[in-house]
Tab-separated table of C-alpha atoms in Angstrom:
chain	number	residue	atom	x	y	z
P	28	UNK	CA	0.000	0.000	0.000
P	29	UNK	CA	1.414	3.135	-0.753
P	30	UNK	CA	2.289	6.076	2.275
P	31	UNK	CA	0.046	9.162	2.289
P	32	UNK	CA	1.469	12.293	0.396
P	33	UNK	CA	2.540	14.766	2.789
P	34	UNK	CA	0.491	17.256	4.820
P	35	UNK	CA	1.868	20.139	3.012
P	36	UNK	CA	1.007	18.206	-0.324
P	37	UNK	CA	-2.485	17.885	0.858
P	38	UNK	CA	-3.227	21.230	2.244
P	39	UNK	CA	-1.841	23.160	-1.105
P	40	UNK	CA	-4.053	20.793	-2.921
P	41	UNK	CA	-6.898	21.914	-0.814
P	42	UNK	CA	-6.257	25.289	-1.435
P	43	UNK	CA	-6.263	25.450	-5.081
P	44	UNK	CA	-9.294	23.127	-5.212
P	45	UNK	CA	-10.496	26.055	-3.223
P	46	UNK	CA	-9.024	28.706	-5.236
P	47	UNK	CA	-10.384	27.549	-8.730
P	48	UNK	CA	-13.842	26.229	-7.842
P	49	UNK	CA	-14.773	28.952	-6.278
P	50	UNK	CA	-13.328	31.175	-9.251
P	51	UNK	CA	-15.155	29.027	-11.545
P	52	UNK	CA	-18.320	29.587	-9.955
P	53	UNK	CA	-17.614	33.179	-10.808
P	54	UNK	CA	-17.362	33.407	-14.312
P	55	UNK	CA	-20.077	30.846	-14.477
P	56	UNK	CA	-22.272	33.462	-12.688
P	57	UNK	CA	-20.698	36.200	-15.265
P	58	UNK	CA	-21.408	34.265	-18.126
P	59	UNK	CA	-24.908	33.533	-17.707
P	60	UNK	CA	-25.488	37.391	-18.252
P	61	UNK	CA	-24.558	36.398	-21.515
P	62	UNK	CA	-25.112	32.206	-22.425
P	63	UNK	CA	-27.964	29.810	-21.114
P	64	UNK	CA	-26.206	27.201	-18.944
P	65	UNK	CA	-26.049	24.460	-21.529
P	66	UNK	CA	-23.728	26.159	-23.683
P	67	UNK	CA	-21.286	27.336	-21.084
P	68	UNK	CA	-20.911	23.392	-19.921
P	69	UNK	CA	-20.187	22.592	-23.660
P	70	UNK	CA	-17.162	25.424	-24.129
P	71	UNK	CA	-15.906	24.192	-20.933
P	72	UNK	CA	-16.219	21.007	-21.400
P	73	UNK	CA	-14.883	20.988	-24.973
P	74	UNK	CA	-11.897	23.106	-24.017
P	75	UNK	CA	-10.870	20.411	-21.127
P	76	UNK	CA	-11.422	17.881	-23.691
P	77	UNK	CA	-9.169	20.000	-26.171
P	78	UNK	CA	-6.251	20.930	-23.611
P	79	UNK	CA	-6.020	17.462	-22.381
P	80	UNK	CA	-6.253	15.254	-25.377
P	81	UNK	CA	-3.037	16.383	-27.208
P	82	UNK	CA	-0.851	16.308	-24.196
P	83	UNK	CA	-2.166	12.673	-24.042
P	84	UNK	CA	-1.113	11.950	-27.289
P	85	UNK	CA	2.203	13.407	-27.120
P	86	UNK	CA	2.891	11.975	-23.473
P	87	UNK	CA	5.153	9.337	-23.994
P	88	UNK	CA	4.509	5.523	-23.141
P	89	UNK	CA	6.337	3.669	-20.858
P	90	UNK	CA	7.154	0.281	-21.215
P	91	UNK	CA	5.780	-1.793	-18.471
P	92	UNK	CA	9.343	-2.916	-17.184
P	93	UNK	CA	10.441	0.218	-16.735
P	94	UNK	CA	6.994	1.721	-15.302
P	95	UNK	CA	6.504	-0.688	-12.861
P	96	UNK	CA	8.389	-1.990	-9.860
P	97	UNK	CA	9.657	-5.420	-8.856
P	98	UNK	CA	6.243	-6.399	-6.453
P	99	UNK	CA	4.001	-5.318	-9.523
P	100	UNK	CA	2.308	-8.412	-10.322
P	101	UNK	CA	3.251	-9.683	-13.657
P	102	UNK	CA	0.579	-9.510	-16.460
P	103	UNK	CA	0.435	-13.356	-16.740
P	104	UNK	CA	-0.578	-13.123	-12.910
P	105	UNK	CA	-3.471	-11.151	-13.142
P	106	UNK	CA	-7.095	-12.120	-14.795
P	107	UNK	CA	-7.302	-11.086	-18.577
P	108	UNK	CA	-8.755	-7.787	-18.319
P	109	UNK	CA	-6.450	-6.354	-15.903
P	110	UNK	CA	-3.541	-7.558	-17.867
P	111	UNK	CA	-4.681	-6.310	-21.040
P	112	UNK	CA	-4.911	-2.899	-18.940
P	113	UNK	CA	-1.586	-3.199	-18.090
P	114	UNK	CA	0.289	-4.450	-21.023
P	115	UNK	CA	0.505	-1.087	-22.638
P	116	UNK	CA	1.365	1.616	-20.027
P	117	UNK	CA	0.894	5.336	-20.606
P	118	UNK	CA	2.252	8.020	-17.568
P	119	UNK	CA	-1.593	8.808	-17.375
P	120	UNK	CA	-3.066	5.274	-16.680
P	121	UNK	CA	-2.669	2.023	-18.339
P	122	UNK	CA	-5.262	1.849	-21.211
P	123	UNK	CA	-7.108	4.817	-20.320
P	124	UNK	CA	-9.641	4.308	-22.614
P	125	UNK	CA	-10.539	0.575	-22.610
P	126	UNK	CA	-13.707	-0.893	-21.426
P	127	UNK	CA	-12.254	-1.762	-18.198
P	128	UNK	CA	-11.246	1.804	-17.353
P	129	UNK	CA	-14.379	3.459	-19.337
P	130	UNK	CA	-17.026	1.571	-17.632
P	131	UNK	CA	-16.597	2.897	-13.574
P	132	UNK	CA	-15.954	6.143	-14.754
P	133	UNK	CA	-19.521	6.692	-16.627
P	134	UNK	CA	-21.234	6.661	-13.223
P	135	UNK	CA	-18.619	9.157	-12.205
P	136	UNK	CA	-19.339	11.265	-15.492
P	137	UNK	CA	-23.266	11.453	-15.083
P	138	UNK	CA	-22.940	12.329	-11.612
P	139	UNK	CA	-20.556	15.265	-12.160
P	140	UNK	CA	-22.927	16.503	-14.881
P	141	UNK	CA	-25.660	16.289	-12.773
P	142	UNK	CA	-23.911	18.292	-10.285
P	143	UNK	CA	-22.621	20.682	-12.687
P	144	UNK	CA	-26.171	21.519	-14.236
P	145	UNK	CA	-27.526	21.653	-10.329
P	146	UNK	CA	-24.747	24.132	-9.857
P	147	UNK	CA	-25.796	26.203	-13.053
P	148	UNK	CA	-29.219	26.204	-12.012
P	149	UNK	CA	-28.359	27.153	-8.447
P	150	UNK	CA	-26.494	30.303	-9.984
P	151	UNK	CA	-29.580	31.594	-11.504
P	152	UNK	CA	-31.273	32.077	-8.683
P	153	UNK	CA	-28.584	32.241	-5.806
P	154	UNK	CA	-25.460	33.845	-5.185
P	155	UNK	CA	-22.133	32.395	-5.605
P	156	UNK	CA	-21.659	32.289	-1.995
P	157	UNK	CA	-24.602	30.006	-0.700
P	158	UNK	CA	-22.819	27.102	-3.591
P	159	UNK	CA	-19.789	27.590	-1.827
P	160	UNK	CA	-21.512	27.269	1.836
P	161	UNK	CA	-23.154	24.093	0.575
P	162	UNK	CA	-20.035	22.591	-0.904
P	163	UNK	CA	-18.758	23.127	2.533
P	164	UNK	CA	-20.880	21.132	4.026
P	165	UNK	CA	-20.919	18.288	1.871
P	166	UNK	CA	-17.868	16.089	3.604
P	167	UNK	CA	-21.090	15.588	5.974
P	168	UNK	CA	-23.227	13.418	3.512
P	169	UNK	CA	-20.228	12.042	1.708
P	170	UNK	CA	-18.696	10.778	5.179
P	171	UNK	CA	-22.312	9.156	5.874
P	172	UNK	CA	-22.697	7.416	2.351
P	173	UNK	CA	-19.153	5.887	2.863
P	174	UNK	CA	-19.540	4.702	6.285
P	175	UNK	CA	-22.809	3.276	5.124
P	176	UNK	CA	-22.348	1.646	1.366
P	177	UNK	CA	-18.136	1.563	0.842
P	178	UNK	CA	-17.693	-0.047	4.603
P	179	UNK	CA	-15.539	3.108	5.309
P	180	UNK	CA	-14.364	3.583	9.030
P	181	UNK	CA	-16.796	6.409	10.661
P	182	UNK	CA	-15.736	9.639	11.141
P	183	UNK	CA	-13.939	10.049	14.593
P	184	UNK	CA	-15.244	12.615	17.080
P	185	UNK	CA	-12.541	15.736	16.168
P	186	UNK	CA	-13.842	14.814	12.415
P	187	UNK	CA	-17.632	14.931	13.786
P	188	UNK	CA	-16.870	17.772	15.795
P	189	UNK	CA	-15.603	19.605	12.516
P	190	UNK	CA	-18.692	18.887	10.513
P	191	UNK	CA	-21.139	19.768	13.163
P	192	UNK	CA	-19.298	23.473	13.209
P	193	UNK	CA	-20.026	23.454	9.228
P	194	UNK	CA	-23.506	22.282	9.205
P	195	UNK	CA	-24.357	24.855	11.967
P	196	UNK	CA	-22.641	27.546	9.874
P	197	UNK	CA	-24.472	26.202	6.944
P	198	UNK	CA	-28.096	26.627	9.125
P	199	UNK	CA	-26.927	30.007	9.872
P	200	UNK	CA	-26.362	31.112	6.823
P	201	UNK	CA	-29.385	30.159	4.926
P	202	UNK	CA	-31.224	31.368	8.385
P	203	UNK	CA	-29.853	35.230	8.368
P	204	UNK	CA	-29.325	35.089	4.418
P	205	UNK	CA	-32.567	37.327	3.349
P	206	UNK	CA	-31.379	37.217	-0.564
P	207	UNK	CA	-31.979	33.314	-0.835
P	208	UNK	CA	-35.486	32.820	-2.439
P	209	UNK	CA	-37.367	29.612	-1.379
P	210	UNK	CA	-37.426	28.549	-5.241
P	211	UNK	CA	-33.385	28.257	-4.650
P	212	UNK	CA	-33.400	25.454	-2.284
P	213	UNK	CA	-34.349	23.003	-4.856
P	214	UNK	CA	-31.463	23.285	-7.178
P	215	UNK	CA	-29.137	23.877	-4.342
P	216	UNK	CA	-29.725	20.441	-2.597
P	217	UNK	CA	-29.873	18.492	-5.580
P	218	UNK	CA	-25.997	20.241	-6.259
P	219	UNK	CA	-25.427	19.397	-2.773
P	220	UNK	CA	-26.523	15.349	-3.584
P	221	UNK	CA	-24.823	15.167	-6.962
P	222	UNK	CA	-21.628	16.943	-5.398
P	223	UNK	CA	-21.265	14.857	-2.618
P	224	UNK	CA	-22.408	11.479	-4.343
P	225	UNK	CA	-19.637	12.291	-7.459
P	226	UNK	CA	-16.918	12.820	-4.735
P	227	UNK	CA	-18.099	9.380	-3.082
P	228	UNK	CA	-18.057	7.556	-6.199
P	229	UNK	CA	-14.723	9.480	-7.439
P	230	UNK	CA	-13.134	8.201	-4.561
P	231	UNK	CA	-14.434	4.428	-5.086
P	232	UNK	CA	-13.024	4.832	-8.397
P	233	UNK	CA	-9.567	6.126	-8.047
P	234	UNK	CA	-9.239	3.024	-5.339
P	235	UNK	CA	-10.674	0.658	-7.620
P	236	UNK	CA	-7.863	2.298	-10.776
P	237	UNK	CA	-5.064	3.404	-8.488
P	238	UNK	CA	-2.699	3.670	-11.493
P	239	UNK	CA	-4.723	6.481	-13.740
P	240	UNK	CA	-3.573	9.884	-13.219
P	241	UNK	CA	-5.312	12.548	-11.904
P	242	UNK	CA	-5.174	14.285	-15.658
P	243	UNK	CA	-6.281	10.781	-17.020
P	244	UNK	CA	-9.153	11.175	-14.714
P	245	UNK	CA	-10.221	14.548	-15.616
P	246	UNK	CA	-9.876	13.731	-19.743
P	247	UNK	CA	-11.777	10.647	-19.590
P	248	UNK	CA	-14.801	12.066	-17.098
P	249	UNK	CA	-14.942	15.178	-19.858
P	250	UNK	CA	-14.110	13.219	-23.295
P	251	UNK	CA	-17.493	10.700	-21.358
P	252	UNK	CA	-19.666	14.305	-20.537
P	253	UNK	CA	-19.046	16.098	-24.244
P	254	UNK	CA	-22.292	14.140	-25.868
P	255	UNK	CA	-24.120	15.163	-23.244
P	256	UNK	CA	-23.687	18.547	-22.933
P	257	UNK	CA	-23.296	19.134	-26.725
P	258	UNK	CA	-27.075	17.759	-27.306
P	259	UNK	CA	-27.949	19.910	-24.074
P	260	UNK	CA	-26.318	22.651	-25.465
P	261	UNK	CA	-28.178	22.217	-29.233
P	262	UNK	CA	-31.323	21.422	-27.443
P	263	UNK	CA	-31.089	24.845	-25.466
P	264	UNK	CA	-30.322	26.679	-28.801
């Protein structure tokens, strides 16, 4: 099993998650002065998609001798689909695109487009701020539905502690915030659900694919999204 990354790993990877979601709820909220919400998902989509493909391409491929180390189990040693996965090694994830990769990730995919029309929807009628208080909160649901379905230990009483402080903060907010309408509380709790439940399912898949990359991750849950949101996107005109 491979050691944790270090603390200051994880905390500067919490911070830009922090940084750049909350910036792109932003110019999400800008550019619905201008688009509908279908066609900003498409351009974004579409230009992840476009960024991420060619440095695929051009990444070079690793043999598997030289990729792997000497307790890797040898292809012969695992079952035929897993070997096949492994046979042909690329930086970003053996056979990133084969049925055995593709197939956990399109749960993945639907649930982060559900979550990122909830979140479009939610901008129409809220401001950015009450997403971002409701993404706070969500390590509270997610922590539930992996204690409960993914046999994942229970949160221990500092980490309970923690989330109590957010959901109170979270009642306060909505409580003393006059500008939320009640029309807004639909949208925002199904972001909340598909938010959460994508993170929970994100995390069963990177266990279940340990060796795709992070960038892998992101091309193949966008190059899986792009039909949808281009025939939303048509369909909005």
């Amino acid at each position: 099993m491979s050691s944790p990354p270090p603390f200051h790993v994880v905390l500067s990877s919490c911070l830009l998650y922090v940084l750049f979601s909350s910036s792109l709820l932003l110019l999400n909220k800008s550019l619905m002065a201008f688009l509908p919400p279908a066609p900003i998902l498409a351009l974004q989509t579409v230009g992840t998609v476009a960024v991420l493909a060619p440095a695929y391409v051009i990444c070079p491929r690793k043999s598997l001798e030289c990729c792997g180390d000497s307790s890797s189990p040898s292809p012969a040693s695992l079952s035929p689909s897993v070997s096949s996965a492994r046979s042909s090694s690329h930086p970003w994830g053996p056979s990133l695109f084969s049925a055995a990769t593709l197939k956990p990730y399109t749960l993945h995919s639907l649930l982060f487009l559900l979550g990122l029309l909830s979140s479009m929807l939610s901008l129409r009628s809220s401001p950015v701020d009450a997403l971002i208080v409701f993404r706070s909160t969500s390590p509270i649901l997610v922590s539930l539905v992996e204690a409960r379905f993914l046999s994942a230990p229970p949160p221990t009483p500092r980490g309970l502690a923690s989330m109590s402080l957010m959901g109170l903060g979270a009642l306060g907010y909505v409580y003393f915030d006059r500008t939320l309408k009640n029309g807004s509380y639909a949208p925002l709790a199904c972001y909340y659900v598909f938010i959460s439940l994508a993170d929970v399912w994100g995390k069963r898949v990177t266990t279940v694919l340990p060796d795709v990359h992070p960038a892998g991750s992101a091309l193949i849950t966008n190059v899986i999204t792009c039909p949808a949101v281009a025939v939303l996107a048509v369909a909005s005109g």
